[in-house]
Short mmCIF file of C-alpha atoms in Angstrom, two decimals:
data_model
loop_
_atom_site.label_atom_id
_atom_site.label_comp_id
_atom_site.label_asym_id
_atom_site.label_seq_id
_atom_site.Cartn_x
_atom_site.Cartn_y
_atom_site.Cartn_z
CA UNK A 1 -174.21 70.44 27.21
CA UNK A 2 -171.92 68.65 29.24
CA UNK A 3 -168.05 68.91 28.74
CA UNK A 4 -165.96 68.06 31.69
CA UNK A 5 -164.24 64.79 32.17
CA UNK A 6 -163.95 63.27 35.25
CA UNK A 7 -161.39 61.11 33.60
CA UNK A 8 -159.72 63.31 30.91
CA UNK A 9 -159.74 59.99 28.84
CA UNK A 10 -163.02 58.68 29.81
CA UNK A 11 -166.77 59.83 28.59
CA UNK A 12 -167.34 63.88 29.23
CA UNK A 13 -169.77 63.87 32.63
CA UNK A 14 -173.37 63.41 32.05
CA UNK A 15 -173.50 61.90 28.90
CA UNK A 16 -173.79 58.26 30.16
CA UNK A 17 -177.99 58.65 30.36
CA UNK A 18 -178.16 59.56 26.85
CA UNK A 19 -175.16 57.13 25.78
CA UNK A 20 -177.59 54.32 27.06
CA UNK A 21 -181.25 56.26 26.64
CA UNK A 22 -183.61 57.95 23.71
CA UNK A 23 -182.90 61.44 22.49
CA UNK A 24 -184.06 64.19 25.13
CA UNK A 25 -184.09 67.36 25.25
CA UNK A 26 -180.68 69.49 26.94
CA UNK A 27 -180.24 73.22 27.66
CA UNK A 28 -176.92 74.83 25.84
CA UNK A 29 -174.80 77.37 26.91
CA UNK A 30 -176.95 80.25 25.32
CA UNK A 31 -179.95 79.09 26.94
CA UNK A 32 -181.44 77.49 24.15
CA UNK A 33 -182.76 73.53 23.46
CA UNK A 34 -181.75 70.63 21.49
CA UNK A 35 -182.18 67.15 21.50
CA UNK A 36 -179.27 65.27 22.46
CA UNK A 37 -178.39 62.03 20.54
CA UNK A 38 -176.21 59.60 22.19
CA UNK A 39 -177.29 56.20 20.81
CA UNK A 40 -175.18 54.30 18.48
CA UNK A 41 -178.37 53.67 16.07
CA UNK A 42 -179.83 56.74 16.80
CA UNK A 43 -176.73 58.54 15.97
CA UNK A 44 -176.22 56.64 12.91
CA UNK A 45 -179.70 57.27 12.33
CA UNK A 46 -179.59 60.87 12.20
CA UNK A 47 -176.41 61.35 10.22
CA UNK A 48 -177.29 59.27 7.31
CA UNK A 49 -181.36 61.05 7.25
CA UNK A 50 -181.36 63.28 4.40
CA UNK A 51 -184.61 65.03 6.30
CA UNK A 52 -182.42 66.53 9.10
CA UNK A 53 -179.56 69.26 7.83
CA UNK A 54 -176.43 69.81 8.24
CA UNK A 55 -177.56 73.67 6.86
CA UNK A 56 -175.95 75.86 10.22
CA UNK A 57 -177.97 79.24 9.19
CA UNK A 58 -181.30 77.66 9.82
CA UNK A 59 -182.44 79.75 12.88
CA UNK A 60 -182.55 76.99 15.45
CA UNK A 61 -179.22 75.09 14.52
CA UNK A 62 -177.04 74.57 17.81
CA UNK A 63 -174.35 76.73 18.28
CA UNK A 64 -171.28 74.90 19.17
CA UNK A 65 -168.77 77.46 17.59
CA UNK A 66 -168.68 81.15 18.13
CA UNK A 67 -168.04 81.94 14.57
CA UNK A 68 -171.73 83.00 12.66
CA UNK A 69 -172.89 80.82 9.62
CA UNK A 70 -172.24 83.51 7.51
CA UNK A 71 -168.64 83.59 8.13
CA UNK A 72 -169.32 80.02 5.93
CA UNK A 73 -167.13 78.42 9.00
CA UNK A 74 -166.66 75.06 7.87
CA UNK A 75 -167.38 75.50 4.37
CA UNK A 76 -169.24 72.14 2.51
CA UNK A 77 -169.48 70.37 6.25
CA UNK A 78 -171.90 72.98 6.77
CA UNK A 79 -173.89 72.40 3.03
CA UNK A 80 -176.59 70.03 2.54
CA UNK A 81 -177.34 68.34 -0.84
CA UNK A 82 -176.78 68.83 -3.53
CA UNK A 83 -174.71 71.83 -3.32
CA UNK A 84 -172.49 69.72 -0.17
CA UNK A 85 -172.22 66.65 -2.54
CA UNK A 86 -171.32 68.63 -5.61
CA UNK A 87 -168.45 70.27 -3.38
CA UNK A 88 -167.36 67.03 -2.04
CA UNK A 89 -167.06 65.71 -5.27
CA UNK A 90 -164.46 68.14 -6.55
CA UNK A 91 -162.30 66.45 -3.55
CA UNK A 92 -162.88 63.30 -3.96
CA UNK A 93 -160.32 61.75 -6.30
CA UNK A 94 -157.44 63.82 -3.70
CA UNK A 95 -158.57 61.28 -1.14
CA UNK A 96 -159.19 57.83 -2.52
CA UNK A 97 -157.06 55.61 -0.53
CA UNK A 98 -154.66 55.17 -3.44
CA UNK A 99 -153.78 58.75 -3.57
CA UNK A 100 -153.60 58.58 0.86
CA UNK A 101 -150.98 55.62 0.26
CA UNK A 102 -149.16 57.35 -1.89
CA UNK A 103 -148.12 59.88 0.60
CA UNK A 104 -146.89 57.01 2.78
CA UNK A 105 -143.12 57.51 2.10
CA UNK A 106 -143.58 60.86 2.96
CA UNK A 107 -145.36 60.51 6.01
CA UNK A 108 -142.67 57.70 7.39
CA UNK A 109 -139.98 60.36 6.55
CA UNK A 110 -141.32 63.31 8.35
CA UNK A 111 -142.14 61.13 11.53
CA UNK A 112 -138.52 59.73 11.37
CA UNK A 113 -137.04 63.60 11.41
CA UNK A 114 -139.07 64.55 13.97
CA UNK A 115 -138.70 61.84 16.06
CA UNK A 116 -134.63 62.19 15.13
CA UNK A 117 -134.62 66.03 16.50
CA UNK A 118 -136.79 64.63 19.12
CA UNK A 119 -134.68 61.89 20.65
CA UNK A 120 -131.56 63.55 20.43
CA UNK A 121 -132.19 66.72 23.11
CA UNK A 122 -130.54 66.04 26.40
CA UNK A 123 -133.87 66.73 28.63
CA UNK A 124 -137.80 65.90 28.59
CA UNK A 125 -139.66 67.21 25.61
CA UNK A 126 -143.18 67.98 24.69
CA UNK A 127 -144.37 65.15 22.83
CA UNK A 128 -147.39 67.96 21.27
CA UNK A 129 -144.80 70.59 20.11
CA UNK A 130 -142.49 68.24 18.94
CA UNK A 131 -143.93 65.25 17.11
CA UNK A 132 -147.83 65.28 17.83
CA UNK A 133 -148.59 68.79 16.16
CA UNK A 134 -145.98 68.88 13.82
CA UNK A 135 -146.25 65.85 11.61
CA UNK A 136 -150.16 66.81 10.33
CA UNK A 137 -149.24 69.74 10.20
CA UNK A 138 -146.47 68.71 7.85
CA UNK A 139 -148.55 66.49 5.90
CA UNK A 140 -151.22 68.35 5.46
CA UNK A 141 -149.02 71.54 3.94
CA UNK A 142 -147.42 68.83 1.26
CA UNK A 143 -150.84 67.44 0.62
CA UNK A 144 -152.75 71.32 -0.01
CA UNK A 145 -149.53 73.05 -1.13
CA UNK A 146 -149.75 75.38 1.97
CA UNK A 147 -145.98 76.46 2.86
CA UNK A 148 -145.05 74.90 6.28
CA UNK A 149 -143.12 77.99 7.07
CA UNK A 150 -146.26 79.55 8.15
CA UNK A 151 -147.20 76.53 10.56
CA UNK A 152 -147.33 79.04 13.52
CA UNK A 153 -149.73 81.55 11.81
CA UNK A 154 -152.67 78.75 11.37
CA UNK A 155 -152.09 76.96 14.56
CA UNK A 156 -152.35 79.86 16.31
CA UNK A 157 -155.71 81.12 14.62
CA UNK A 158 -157.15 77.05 14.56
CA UNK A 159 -157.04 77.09 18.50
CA UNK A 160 -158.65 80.86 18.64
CA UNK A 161 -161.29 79.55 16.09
CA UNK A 162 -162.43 76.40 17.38
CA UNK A 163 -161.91 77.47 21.00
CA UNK A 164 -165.58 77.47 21.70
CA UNK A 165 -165.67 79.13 25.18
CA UNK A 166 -163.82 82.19 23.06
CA UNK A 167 -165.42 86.00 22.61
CA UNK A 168 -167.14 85.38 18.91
CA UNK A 169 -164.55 88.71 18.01
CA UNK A 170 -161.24 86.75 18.52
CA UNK A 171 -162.86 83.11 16.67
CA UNK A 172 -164.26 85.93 13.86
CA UNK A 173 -160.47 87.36 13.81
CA UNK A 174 -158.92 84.05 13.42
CA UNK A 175 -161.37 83.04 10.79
CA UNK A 176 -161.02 85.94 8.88
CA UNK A 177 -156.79 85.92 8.89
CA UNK A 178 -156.96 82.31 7.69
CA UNK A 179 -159.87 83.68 5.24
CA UNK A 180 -157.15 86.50 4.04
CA UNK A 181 -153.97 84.37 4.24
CA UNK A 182 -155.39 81.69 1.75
CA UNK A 183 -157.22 83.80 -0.85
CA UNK A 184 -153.73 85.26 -1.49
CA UNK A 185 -152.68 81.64 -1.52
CA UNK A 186 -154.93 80.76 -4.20
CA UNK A 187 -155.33 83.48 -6.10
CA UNK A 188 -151.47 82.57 -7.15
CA UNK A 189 -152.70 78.88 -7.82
CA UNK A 190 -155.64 79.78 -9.70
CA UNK A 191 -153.45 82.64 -11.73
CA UNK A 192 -150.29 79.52 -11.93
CA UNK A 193 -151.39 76.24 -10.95
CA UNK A 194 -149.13 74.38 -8.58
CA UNK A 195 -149.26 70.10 -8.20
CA UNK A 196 -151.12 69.34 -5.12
CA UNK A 197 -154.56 69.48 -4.20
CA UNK A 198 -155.39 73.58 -3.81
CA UNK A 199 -153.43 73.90 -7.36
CA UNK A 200 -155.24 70.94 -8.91
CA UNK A 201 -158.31 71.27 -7.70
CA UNK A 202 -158.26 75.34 -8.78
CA UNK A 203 -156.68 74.05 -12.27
CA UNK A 204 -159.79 71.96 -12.91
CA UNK A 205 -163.06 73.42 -10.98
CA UNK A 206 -162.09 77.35 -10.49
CA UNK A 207 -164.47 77.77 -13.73
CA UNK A 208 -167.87 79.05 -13.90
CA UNK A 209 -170.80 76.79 -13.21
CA UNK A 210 -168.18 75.06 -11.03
CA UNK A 211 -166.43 76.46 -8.07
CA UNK A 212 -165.67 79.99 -7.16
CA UNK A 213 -162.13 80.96 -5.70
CA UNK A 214 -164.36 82.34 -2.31
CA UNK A 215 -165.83 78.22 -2.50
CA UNK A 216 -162.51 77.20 -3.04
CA UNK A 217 -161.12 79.31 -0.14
CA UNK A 218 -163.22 78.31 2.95
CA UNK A 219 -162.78 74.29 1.36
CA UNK A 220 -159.04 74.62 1.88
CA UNK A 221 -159.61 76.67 5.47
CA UNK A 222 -161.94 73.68 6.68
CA UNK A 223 -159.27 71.40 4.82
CA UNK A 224 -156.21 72.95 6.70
CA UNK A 225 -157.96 73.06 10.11
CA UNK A 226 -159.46 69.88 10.36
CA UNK A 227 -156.77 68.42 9.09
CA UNK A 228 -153.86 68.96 11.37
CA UNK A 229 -155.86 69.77 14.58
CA UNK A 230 -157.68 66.05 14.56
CA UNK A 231 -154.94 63.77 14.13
CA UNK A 232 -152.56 66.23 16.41
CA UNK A 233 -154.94 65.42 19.10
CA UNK A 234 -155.47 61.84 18.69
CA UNK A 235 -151.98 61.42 18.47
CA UNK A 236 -151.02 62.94 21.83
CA UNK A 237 -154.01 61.94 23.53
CA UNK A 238 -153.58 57.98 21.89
CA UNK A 239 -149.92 58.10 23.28
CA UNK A 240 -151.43 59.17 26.92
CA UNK A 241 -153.80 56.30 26.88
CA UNK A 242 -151.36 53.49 25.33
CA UNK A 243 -148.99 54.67 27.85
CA UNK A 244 -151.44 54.74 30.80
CA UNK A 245 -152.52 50.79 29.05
CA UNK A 246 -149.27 48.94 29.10
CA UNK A 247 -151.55 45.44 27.83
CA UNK A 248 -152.41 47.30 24.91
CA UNK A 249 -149.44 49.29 24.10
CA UNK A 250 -147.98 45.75 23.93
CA UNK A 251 -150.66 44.83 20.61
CA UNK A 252 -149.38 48.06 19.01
CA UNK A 253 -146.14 46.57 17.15
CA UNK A 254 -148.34 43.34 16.03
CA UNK A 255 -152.21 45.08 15.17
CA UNK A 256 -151.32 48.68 14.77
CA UNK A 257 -154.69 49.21 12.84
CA UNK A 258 -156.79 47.47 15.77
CA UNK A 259 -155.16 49.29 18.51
CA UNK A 260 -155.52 52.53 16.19
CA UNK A 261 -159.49 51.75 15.88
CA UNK A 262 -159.85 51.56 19.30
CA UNK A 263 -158.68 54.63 20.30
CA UNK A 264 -160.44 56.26 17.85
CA UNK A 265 -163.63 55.04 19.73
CA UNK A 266 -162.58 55.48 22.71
CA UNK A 267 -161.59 58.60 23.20
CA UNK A 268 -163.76 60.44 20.05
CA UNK A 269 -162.35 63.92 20.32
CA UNK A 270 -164.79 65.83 18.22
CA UNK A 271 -166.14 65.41 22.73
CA UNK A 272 -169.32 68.16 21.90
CA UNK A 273 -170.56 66.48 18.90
CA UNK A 274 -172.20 67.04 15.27
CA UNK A 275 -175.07 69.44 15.40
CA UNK A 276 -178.06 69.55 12.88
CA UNK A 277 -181.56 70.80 12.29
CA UNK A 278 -184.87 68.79 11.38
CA UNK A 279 -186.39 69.46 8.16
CA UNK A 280 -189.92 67.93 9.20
CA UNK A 281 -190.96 65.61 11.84
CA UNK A 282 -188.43 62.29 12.24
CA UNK A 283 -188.86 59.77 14.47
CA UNK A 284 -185.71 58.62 15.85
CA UNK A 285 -185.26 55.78 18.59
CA UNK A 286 -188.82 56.24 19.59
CA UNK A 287 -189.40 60.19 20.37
CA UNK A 288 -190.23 62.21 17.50
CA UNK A 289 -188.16 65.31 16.92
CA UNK A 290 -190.15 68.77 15.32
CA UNK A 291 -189.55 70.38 12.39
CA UNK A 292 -187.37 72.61 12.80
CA UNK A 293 -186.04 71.84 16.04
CA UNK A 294 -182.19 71.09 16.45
CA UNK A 295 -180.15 68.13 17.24
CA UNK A 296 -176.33 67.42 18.51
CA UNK A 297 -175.30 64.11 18.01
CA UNK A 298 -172.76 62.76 20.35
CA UNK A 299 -170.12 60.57 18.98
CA UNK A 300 -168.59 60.44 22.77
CA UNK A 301 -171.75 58.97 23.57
CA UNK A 302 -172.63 56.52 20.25
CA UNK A 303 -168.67 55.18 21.10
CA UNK A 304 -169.42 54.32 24.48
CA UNK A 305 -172.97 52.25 23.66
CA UNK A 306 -172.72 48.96 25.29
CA UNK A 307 -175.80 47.89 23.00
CA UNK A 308 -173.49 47.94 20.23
CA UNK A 309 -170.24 47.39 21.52
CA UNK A 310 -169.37 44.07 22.80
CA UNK A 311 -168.07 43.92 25.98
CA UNK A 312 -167.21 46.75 28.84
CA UNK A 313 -167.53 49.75 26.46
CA UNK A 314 -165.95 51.99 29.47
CA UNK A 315 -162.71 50.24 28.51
CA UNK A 316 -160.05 50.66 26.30
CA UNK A 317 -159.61 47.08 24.47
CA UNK A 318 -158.14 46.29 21.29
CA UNK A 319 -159.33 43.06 20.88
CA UNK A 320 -163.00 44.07 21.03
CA UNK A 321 -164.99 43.30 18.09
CA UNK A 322 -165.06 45.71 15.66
CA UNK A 323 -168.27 48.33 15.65
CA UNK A 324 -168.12 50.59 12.86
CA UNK A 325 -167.59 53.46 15.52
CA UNK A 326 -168.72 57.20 14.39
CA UNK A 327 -165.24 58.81 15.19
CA UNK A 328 -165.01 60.36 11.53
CA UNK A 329 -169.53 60.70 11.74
CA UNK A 330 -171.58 58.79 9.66
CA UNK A 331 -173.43 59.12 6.14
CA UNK A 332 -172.96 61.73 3.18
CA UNK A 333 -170.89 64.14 5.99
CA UNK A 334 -168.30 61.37 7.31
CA UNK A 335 -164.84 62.91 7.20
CA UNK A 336 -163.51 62.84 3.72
CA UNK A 337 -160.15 62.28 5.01
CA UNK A 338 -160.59 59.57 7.33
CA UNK A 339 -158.29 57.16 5.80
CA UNK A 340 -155.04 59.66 5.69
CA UNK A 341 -156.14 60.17 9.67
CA UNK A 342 -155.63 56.54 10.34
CA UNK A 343 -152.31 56.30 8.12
CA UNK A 344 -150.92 58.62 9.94
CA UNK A 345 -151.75 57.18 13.13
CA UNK A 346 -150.92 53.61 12.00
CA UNK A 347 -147.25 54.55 11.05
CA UNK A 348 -146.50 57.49 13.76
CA UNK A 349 -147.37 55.45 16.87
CA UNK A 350 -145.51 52.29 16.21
CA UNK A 351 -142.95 54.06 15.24
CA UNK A 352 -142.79 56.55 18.32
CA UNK A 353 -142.47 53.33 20.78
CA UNK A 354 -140.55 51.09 18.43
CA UNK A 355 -137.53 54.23 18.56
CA UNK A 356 -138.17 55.42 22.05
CA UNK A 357 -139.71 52.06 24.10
CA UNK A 358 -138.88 53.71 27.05
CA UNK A 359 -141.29 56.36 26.01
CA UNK A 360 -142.57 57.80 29.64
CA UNK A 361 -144.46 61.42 31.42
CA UNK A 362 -141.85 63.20 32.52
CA UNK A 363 -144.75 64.70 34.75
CA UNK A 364 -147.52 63.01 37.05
CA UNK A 365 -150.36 62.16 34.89
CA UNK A 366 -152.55 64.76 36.88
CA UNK A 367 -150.38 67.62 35.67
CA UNK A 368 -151.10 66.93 32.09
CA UNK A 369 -153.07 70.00 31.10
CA UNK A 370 -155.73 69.21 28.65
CA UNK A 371 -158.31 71.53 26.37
CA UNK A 372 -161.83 70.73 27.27
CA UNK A 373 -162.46 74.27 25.37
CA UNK A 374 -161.16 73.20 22.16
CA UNK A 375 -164.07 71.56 19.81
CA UNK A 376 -161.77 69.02 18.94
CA UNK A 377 -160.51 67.95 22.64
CA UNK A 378 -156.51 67.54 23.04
CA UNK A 379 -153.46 68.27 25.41
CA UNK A 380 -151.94 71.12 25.63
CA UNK A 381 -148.50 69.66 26.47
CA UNK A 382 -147.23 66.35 27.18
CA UNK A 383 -143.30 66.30 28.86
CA UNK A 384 -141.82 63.28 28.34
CA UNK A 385 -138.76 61.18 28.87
CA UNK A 386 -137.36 58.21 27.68
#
């Protein structure tokens, strides 16, 4: 599976034949096969087939994370119907996009502090440490009811879990503190129900023939992960780009949404993509995949299809049509919280230039250190001045 970039922005190397051609067949790190997906219909294809599973104990699932399917890594994401659908339910009122606007006031608070004890040191600063991590991070402790104190604690054990060049021990560890760390967390909810999602959602499903605390628990660890490590990294890899684009940092302030689509699609950090396993024999873009035999689906690829996407689809353009990219998947798995990714985004980058607009790398761009390890790609720091 390839993973390098020879532009850290750009497509990850070798994935321009499938990005353009049928599924075929690749060789993963453990030495075992999948078909590789790269199509935009294909891809679509497969994530919306109820035939191939999202189940990741079935024997030949691809192993993208060191973490064992028993360890129930990423709790429903991992289910297939109807257990996955009657989990999903249970969260589906806490992310309506009524409830996401709500938190808007919030959101354009916390990225006003941070960008207030930002602006004011005297020297660069990391735009990750001090703004990029922080403000999902924040958001998504108001929104679960998960103290922010302990910020440190789970985004130290995300990056050892979904660090998938790890030893399995450490990415078991980390799993297993989050594990620890929220079952005491929600044991108190369940016991004295608090208003926000964990405390609701334990007020009103923690009942039999409805969810357990244990279902409960590895929801909010998959919750808590996914959401401050995805929008962390869009938002310090998005400011890269726009800043590296000076034609399109320029729609930002008029089309925020547009320019917020687009570098969804373009860059598509979830860079080794979905995995799954076929049920029976599918057909999909003209080779037929086994039963039984696994799949990854790149959304790198699917994002980058110039069948579907008008235009160079190398390049980083605004104004392109829209194409119902596959940044947030497709089908009864898309990401639940989609639409509180793209508020964030939508609010926290205009306002980033609007207060700093001399917003520049206080280092050459081929310093920036980035995490082609990480399952959800990112920087690790990004110095800047302005």
């Amino acid at each position: 599976m390839p993973s390098k970039r020879e532009d850290p922005l750009g497509l990850p190397v070798g994935l321009e034949v499938f990005r353009d051609g049928p599924p075929a067949k690749v060789r993963m790190a453990d030495g075992s096969t999948t078909w590789l997906v790269g199509r935009h219909a294909d891809a679509r294809s497969v994530l919306a087939d109820p035939r191939i599973s999202a189940d990741d104990t079935h024997p030949a699932y691809p192993k993208l994370l060191p973490v064992p399917a028993e360890k129930g890594a990423l709790s429903f994401l991992r289910f297939d119907d109807p257990e996955h659908g009657r989990m999903r339910r249970m969260l589906a009122a806490e992310f309506t996009v009524r409830r996401t606007n709500a938190l808007r006031p919030s959101i354009e608070e916390a990225v006003d502090r941070l960008l207030d004890d930002m602006l004011a040191k005297d020297g660069p600063a990391d735009l990750v440490a001090d703004f990029a991590l922080p403000l999902p991070s924040l958001v998504i402790c108001v929104l679960l009811g998960v103290p922010y104190a302990d910020h440190g604690f789970f985004q130290r054990a995300s990056l050892e879990f979904l660090n998938v060049e790890a030893d399995p021990a450490i990415a078991i560890a980390a799993a297993e503190r989050l594990q620890e760390y929220l079952t005491r967390l929600i044991a108190a909810k369940v016991a004295d129900p608090t208003d926000d999602l964990l405390g609701r959602v334990a007020a009103a499903q923690v009942v039999p023939g409805h969810l357990t605390e244990e279902e409960l628990v590895l929801m909010a660890r998959l919750l808590l992960i996914a959401g401050h490590e995805t929008t962390a990294n869009m938002l310090s890899l998005g400011t890269l780009l726009l800043l590296k684009s000076p034609d399109q940092l320029a729609r930002l302030a008029a089309d925020a949404p547009a320019v917020t689509e687009e570098l969804l699609r373009h860059l598509s950090i979830v860079h080794f993509g979905l995995p799954r396993t076929a049920r029976e024999p599918v057909e999909v873009g003209g080779v037929t995949i086994g039963a039984g035999e696994g799949l990854v689906v790149s959304l790198s690829a699917a994002n980058r299809d110039g069948a579907h996407f008008a235009g160079d689809p190398e390049a980083f353009d605004a104004a392109r049509e829209p194409g119902h990219h596959v940044a947030f998947g497709f089908g009864a798995h898309q990401c639940i919280g989609a639409a509180l990714a793209r508020l964030e985004m939508n609010i926290a980058l205009p306002r980033l230039f609007a207060r700093a607009p001399g917003l520049a790398l206080a280092i050459p761009p081929e310093d920036v250190v980035f995490r082609p390890e990480q399952f959800v790609y990112g920087i690790a720091a990004l110095p800047v001045t302005w």
